[in-house]
Coordinates of C-alpha atoms in Angstrom, one line a residue:
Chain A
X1 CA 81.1 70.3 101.5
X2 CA 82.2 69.0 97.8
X3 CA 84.4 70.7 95.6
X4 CA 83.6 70.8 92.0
X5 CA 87.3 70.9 89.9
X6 CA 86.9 71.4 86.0
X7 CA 90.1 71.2 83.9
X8 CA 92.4 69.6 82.0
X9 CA 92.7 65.6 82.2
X10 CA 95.8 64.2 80.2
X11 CA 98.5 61.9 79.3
X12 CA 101.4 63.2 80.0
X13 CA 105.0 62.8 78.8
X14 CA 107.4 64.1 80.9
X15 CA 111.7 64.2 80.4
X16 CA 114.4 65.5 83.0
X17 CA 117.8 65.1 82.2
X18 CA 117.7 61.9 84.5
X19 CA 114.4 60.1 83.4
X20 CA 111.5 59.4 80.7
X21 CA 108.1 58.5 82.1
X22 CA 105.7 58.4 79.0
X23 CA 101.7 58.8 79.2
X24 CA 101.2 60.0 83.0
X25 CA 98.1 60.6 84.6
X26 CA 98.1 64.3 84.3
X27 CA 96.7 67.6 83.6
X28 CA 95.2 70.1 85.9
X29 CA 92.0 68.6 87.1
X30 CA 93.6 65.5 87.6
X31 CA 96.5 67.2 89.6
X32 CA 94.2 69.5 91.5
X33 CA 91.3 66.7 92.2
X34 CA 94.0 64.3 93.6
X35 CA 95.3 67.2 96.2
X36 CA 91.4 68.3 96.7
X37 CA 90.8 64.4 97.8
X38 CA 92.7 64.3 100.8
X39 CA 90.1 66.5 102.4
X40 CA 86.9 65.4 101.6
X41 CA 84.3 64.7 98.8
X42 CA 85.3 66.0 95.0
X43 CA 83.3 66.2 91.5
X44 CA 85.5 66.2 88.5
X45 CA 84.6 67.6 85.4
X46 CA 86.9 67.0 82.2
X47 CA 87.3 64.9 78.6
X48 CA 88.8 61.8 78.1
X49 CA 89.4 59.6 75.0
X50 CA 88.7 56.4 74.6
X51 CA 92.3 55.8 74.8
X52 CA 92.2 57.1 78.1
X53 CA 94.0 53.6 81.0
X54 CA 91.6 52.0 82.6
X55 CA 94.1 52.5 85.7
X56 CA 93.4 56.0 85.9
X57 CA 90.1 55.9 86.2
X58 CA 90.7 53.4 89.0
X59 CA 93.2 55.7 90.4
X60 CA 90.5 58.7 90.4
X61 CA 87.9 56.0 91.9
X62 CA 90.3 55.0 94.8
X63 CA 90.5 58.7 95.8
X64 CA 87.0 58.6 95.6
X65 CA 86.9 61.3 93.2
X66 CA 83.1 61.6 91.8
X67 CA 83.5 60.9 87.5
X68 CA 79.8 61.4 86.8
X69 CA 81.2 64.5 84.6
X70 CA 84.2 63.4 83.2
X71 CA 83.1 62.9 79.2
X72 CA 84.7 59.8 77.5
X73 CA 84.7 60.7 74.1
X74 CA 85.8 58.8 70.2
X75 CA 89.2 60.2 69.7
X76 CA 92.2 60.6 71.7
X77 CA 92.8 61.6 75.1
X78 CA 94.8 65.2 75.4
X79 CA 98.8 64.2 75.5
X80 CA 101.0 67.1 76.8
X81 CA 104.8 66.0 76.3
X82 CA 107.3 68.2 77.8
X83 CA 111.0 68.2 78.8
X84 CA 112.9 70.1 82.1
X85 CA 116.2 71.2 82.0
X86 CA 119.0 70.1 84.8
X87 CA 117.4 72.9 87.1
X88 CA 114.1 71.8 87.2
X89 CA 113.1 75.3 86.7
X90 CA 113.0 75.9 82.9
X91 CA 110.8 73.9 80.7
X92 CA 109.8 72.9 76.8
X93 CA 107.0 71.8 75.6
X94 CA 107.2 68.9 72.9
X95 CA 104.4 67.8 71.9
X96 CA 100.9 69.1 72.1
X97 CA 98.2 67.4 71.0
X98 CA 94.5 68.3 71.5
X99 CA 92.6 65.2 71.1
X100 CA 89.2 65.1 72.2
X101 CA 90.3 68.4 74.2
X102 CA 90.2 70.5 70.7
X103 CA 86.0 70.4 70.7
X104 CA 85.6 69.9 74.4
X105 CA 82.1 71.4 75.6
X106 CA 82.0 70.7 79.1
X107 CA 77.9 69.9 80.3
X108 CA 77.7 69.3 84.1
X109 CA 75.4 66.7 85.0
X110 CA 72.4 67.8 88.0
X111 CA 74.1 66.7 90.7
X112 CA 77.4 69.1 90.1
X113 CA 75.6 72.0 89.4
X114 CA 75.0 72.2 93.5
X115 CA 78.8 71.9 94.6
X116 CA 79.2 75.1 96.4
X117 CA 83.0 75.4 95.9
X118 CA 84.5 75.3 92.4
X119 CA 87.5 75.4 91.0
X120 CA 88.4 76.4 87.6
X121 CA 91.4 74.7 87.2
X122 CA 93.8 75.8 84.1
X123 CA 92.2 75.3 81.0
X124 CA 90.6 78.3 78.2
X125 CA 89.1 80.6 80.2
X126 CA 86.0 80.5 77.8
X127 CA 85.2 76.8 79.2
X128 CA 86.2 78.1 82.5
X129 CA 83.4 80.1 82.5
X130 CA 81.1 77.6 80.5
X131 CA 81.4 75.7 83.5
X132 CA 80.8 78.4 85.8
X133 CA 77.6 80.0 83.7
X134 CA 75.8 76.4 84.6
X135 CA 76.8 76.3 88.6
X136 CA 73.5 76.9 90.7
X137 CA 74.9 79.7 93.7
X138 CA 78.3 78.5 94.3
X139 CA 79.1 79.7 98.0
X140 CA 83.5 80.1 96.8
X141 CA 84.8 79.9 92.9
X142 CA 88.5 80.3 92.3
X143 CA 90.5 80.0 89.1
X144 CA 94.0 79.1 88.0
X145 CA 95.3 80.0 84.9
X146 CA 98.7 79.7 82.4
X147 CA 100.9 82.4 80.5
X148 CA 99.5 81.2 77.0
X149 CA 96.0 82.1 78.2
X150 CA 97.2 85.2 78.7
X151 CA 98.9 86.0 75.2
X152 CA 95.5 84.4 73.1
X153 CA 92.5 84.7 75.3
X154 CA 93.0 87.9 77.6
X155 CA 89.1 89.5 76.8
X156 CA 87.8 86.3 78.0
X157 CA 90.1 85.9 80.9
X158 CA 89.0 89.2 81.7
X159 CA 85.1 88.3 81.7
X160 CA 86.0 85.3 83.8
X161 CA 88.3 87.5 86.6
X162 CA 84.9 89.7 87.1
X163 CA 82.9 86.7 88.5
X164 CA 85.8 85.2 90.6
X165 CA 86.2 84.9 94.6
X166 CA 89.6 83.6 94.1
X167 CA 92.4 84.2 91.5
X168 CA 95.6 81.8 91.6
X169 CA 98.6 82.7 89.4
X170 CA 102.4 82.7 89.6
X171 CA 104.8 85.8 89.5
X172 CA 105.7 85.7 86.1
X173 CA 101.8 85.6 84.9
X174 CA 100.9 88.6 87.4
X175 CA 103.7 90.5 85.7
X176 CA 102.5 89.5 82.4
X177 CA 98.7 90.5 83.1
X178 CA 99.7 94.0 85.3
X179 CA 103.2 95.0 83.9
X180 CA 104.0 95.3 87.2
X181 CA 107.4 93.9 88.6
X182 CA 107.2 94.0 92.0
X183 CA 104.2 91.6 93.2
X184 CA 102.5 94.1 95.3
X185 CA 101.7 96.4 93.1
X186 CA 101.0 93.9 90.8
X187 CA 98.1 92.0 93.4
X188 CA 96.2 95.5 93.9
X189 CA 96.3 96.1 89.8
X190 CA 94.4 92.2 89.6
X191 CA 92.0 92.7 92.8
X192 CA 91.1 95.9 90.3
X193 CA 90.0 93.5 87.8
X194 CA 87.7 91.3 90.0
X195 CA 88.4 89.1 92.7
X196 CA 88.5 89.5 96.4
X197 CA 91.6 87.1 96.9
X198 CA 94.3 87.0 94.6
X199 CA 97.4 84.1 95.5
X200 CA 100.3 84.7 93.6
X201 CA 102.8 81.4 93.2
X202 CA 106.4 81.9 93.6
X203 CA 107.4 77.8 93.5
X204 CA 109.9 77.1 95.5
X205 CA 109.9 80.7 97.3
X206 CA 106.3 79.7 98.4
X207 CA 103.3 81.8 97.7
X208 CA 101.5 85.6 98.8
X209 CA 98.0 85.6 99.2
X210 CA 96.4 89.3 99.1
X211 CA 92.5 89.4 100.6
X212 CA 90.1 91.3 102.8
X213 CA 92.2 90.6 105.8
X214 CA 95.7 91.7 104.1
X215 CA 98.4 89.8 103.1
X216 CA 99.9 86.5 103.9
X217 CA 103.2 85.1 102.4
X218 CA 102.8 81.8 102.7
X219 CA 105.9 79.4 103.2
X220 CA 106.7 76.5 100.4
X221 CA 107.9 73.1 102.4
X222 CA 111.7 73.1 101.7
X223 CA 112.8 70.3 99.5
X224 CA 116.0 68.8 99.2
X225 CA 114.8 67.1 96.0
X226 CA 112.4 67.7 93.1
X227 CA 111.8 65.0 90.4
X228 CA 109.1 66.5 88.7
X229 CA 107.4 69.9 89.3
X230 CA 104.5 69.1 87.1
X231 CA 101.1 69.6 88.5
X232 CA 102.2 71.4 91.6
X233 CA 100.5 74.4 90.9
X234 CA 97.4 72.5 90.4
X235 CA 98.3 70.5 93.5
X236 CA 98.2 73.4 95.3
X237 CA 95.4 74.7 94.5
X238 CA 93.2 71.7 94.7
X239 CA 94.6 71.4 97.8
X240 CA 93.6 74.8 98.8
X241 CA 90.1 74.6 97.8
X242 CA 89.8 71.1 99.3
X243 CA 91.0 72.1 102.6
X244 CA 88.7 75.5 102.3
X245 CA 85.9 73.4 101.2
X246 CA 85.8 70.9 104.0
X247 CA 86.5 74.0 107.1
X248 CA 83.4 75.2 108.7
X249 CA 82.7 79.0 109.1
X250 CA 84.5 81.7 107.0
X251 CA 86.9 82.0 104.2
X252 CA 88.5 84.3 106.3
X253 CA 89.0 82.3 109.0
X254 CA 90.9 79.5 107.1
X255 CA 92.5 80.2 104.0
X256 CA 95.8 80.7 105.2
X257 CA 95.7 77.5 106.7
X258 CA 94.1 75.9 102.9
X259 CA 96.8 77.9 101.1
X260 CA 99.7 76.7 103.8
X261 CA 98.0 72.5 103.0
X262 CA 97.8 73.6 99.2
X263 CA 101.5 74.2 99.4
X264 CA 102.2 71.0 101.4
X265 CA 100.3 68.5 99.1
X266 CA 102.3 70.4 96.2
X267 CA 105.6 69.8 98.2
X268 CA 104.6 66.0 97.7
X269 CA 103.6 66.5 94.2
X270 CA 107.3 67.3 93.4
X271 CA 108.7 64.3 94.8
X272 CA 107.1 62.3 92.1
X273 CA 106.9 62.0 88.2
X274 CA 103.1 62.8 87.2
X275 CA 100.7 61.8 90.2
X276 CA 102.8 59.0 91.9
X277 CA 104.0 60.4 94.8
X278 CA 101.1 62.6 95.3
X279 CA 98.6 58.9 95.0
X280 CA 100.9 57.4 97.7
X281 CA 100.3 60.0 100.7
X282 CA 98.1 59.5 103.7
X283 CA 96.2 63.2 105.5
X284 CA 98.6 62.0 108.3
X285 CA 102.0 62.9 106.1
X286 CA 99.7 66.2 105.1
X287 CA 99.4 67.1 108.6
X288 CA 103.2 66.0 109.4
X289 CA 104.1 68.7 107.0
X290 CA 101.9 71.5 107.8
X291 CA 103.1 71.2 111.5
X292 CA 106.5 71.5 110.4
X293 CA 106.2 74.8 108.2
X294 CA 104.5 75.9 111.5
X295 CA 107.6 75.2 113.2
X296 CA 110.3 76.2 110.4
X297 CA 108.2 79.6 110.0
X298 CA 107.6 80.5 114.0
X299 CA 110.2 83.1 115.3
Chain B
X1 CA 127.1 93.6 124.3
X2 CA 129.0 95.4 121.6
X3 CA 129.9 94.0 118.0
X4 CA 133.4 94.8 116.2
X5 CA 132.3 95.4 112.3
X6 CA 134.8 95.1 109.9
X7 CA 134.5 96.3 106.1
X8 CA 134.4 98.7 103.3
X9 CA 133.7 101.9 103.8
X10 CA 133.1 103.5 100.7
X11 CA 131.6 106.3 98.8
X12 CA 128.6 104.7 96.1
X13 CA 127.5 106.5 93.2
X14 CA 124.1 104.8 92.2
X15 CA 122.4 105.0 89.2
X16 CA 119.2 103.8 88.8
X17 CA 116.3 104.1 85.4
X18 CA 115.3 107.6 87.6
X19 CA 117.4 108.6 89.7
X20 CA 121.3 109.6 90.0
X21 CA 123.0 109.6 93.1
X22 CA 126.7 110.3 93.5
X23 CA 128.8 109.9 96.3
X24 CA 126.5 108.4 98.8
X25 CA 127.8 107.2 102.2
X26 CA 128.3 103.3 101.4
X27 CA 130.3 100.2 101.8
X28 CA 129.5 96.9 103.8
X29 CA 130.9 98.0 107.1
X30 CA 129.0 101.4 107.1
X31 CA 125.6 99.5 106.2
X32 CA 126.2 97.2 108.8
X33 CA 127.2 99.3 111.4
X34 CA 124.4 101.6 110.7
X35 CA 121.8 98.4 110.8
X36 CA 123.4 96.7 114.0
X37 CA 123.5 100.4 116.2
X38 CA 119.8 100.5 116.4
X39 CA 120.1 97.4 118.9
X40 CA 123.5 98.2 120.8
X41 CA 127.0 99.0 120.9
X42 CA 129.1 99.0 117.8
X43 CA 132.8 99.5 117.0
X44 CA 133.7 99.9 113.5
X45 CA 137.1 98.8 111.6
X46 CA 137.5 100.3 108.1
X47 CA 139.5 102.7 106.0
X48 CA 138.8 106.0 104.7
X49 CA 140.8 108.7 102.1
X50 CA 141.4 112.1 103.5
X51 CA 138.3 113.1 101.2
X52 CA 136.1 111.3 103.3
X53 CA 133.2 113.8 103.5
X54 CA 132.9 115.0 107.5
X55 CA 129.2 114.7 107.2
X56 CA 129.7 111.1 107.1
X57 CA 131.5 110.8 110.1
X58 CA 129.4 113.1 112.2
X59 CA 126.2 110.4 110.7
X60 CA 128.6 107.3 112.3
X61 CA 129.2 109.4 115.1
X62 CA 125.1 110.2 115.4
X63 CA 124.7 106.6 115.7
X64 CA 126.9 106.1 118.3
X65 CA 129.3 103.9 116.4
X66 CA 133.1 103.9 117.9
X67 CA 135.3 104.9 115.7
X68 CA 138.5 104.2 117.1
X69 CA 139.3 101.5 114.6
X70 CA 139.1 103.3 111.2
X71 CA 142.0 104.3 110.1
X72 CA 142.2 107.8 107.9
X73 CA 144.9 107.4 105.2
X74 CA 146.3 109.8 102.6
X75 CA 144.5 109.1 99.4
X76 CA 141.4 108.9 97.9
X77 CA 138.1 107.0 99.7
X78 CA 137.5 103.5 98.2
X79 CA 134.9 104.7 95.2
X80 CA 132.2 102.5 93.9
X81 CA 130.0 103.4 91.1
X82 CA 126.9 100.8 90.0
X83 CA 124.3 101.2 87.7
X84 CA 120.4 99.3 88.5
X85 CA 117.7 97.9 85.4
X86 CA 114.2 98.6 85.8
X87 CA 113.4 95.9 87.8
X88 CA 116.2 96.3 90.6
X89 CA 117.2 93.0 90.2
X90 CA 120.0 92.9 87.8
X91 CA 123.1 95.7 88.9
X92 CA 126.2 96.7 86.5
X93 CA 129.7 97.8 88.4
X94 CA 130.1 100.5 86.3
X95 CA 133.6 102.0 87.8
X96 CA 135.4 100.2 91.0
X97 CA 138.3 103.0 92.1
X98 CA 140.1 101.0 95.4
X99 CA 142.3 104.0 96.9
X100 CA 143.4 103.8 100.0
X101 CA 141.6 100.2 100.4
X102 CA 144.1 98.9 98.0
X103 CA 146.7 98.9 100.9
X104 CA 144.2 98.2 104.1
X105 CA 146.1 96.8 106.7
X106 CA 143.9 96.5 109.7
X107 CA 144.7 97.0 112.9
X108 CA 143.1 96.5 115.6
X109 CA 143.2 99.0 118.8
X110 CA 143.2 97.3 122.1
X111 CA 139.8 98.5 122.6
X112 CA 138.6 96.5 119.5
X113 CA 139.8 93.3 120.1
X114 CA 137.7 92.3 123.5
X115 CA 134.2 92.4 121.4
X116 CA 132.7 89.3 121.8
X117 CA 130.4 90.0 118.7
X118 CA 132.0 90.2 115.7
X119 CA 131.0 90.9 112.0
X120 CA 133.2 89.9 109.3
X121 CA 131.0 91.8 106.4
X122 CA 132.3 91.8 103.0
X123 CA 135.7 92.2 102.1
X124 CA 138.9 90.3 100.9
X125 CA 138.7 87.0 102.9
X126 CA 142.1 87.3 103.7
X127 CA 141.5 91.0 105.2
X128 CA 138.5 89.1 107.0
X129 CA 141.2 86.5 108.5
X130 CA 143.5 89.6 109.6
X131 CA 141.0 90.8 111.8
X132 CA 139.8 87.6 113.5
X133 CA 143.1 86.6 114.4
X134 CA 143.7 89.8 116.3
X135 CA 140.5 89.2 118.2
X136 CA 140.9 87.8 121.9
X137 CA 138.4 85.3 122.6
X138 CA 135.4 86.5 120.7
X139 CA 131.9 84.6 121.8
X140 CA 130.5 84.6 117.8
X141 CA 132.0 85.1 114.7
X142 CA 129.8 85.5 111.3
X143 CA 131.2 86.0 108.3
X144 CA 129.5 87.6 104.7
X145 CA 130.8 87.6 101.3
X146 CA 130.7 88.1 97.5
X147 CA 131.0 86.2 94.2
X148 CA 134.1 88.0 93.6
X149 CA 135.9 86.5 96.3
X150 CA 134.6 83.0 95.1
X151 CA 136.2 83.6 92.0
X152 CA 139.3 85.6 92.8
X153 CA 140.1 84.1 96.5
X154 CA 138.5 80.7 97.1
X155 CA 141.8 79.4 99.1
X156 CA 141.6 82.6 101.5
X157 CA 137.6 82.1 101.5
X158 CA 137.7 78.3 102.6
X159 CA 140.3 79.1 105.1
X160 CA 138.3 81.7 106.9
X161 CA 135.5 79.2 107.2
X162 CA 136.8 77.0 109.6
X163 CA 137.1 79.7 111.8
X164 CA 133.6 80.8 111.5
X165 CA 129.7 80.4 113.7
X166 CA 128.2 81.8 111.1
X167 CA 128.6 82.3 107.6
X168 CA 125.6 84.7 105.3
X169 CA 125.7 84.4 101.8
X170 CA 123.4 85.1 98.7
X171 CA 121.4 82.2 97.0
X172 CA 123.6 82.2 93.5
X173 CA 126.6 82.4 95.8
X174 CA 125.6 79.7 97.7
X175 CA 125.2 77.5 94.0
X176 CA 128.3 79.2 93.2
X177 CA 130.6 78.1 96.6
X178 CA 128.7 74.4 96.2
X179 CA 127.7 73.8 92.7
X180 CA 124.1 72.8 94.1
X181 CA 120.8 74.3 92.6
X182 CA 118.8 73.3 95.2
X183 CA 119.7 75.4 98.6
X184 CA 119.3 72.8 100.6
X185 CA 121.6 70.5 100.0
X186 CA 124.1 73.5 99.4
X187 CA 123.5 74.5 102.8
X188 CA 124.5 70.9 104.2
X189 CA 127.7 71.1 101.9
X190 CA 128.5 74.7 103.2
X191 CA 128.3 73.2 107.0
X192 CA 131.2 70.7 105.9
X193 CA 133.2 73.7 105.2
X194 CA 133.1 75.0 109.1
X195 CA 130.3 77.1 109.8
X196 CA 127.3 75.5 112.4
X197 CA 125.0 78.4 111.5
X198 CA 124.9 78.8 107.3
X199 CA 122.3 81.8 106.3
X200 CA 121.4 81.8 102.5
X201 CA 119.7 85.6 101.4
X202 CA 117.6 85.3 98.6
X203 CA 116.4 89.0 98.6
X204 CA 112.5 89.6 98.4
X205 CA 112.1 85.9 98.7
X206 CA 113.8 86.1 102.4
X207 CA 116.5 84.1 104.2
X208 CA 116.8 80.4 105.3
X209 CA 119.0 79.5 108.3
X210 CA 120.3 76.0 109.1
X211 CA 121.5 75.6 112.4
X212 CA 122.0 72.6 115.0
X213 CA 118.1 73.1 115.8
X214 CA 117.4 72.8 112.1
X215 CA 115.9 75.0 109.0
X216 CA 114.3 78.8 109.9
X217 CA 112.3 80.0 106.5
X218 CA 112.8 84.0 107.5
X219 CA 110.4 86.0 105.4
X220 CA 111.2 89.4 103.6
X221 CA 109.2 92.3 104.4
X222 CA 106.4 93.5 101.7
X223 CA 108.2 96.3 100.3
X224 CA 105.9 97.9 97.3
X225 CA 108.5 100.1 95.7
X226 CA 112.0 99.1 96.0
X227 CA 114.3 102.6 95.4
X228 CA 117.7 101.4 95.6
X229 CA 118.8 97.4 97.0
X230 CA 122.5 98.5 97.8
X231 CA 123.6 97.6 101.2
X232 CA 120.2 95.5 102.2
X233 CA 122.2 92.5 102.4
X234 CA 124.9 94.3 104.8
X235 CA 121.9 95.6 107.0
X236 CA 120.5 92.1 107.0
X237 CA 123.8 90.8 108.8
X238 CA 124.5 94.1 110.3
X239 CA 121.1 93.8 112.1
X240 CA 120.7 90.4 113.1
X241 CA 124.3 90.7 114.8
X242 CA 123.1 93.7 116.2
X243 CA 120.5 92.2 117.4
X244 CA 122.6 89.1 118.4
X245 CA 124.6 91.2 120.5
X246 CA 122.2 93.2 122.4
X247 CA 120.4 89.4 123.3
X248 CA 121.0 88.0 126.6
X249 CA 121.3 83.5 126.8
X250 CA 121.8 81.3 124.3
X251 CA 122.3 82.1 120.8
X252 CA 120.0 79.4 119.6
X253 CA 117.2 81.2 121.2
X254 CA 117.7 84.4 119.3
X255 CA 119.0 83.5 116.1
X256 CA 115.4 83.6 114.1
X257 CA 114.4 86.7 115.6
X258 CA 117.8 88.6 114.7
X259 CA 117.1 87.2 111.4
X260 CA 114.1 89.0 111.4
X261 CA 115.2 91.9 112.6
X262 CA 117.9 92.1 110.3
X263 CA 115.5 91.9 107.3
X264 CA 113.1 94.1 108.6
X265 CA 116.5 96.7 108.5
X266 CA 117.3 95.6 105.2
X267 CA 114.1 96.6 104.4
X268 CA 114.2 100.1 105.2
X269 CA 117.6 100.3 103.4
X270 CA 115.7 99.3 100.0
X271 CA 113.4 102.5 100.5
X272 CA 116.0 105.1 100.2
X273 CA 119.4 105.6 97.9
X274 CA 122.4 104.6 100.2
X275 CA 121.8 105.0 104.0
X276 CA 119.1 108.0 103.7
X277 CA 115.9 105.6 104.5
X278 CA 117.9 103.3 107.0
X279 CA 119.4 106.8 108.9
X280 CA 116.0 108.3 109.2
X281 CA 114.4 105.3 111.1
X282 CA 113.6 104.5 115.0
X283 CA 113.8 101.1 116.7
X284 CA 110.1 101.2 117.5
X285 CA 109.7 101.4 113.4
X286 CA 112.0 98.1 113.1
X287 CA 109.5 96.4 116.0
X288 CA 106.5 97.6 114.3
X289 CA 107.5 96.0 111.1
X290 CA 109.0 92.9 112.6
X291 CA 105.2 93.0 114.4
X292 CA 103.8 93.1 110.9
X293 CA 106.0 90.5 109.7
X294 CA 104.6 88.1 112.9
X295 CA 101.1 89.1 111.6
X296 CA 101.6 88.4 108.0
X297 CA 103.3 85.1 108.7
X298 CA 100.6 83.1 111.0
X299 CA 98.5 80.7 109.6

């Protein structure tokens, strides 16, 4: 089955202490459409600019992403610019410039209004749910989201949590939205608000998915390198969704498998500046992965 | 088999944002020896004052821990006082009185020195070194430590490694001992110091072993309210040697499930001030949680 993914598509600019790699595909719908790829069919919805690279539009094409509602628009593309410190866990943002993003009024086309899983990758959760007012009966919807959303648009982040399956945030987030410290507490205050299944990303110490069937704390692939952690929450939900998307039979049954491929793909995603490790991977190095969480995890 | 545990033995006064508790049974060894008698036989090696409370040797003596190798001095009890923010994470040494530690000299009795388990929790490296060398031919050695010793006793630290199986340390140690961010390449750097088995503790994000049959990602147990961390990382170590011990074959085969046990211990300990939680507890609570832990870990 397809997965719909509506979010941010950008140029980034991205600095670590080692490297500059200017006007990278990026943002989260491209991140999380890339990951969702590896698994089977996926509909992106998102705003370009007329400046947007021709390569990147072959680059969604080759992972035969569907483009029928990505909007090119007169103006610019969105540019995030941003800059990690030595640890790779602290960043800045430089430069942020809207573009064509600023008036962005995503309209899905009549074939993406059928996808029965969708995503709401991060972007204002007012167009999150835009998108998600003009899906037909979507079988799965899940939603990532970002600490600024938090501090400017929490009533209509609170709307959007009451018509979610799925809610995907990181620790410091879930604190932010709950006041809780400890995450447990903290994933009982957000089912309160809405969703059924609530994943809460750690980064490197993996992730903790709370649901109908309990909890699962979900392992991150242990790398001995990261060049670039941008996108990997993105990456890891995409690939979540996409793996979720493509299973037969119930949710249940195979999200902690989806979230355990989700964190694989983002393992990849970290190995690369932007999207180019991510482009680069076959299923078959997926698959290698996933089999060796199993047996790093199995005691 | 039995373990020889070797540390402080202290009283802890704990402060926390609610709570106040003074003079609380503490110290590495007793945390340890507490965690590792729930699988086995245990022999302690420590020091106390001639204030020692007697309650606190009839609670040693309730766990069937041997006492024949700590030595009761005339003086005060080594006294530890330590004050806890909000969110547990961030502890203050607030007063740090040695006593009768000041002087430790340990000796082994005769008894002592045929364990072929043996525990090295944290103390002076050099103190650490005393012990082992008056150890016959002991079958596996692990060693913990602190930051202090880092700073204040490197030489005496990087001695006591060669001489080690096994060697536990915390996550900002482990950055601190190797100058590495990342944990993984720490732990290869820590291997090149001595130990074959190098265990990095990262609290409520779990443990990571490296070993010569590669990486185990050991998960932390779910705890929803954590009342007082002291000692967790002691009954980590304490338990998995315990456990160790208690194993018949190879150690290779047991290592991940001590591990386990060992955080499902530490887990206890984090639900009660000092030992109270971890004294109250039965083994078929530690297997039902290490049960859990099985559960919440398949995907």
């Amino acid at each position: 089955m397809s997965v719909l993914i509506v979010g941010s598509t950008a140029l980034d600019s991205i600095k670590t202490p080692t490297a500059e790699n200017p006007r990278l595909l990026g943002g989260s719908a491209s991140h999380a459409a890339v990951a969702a790829s590896f698994f089977g069919p996926v509909k992106l919805v998102g705003v370009v600019g007329k400046d947007f690279p021709r390569r990147y539009i072959r680059l969604y094409k080759r992972h035969r992403i569907d483009l029928e509602g990505l909007q090119m628009l007169p103006g610019k593309t969105f540019h995030w610019s941003g800059e990690y410190e030595l640890n790779m866990n602290n960043r800045r943002t430089l430069v942020t410039e809207l573009g064509v993003f600023e008036t962005f009024n995503p309209t899905l086309p009549e074939a993406c209004r059928n996808a029965p899983f969708v995503l709401l990758a991060n972007i204002a959760p007012a167009l999150q749910h835009q998108v998600l007012n003009q899906m037909r009966r979507p079988r799965f919807v899940a939603a990532d989201t970002m600490d600024l959303w938090l501090k400017v648009a929490m009533p209509d982040l609170l709307k959007l949590l009451k018509c979610l399956d799925a809610f995907v945030l990181n620790d410091s987030e879930a604190q932010q939205l709950t006041g809780e410290d400890n995450v447990f507490p903290a994933l009982k205050k957000i089912h309160k608000l809405g969703p059924r299944y609530v994943v809460i990303k750690k980064g490197s110490h993996g992730s903790i998915l709370s649901g109908p069937r309990g909890l699962f704390l979900c392992p991150a692939y242990p790398l001995r390198k990261v060049v670039d952690p941008t996108g990997a929450g993105d990456s890891f939900v995409g690939g979540m969704m996409g793996y979720l998307a493509a299973a037969k039979g119930p949710i249940d049954g195979h999200i902690r498998r989806a979230m355990t491929y989700g964190s694989v793909v983002a393992s990849f995603c970290c190995e690369g500046f932007g999207l180019q490790r991510t482009t680069k991977i076959s299923r078959a190095q997926i698959d290698g992965r996933v089999k060796e969480l199993e047996r790093l995890t199995r005691f």
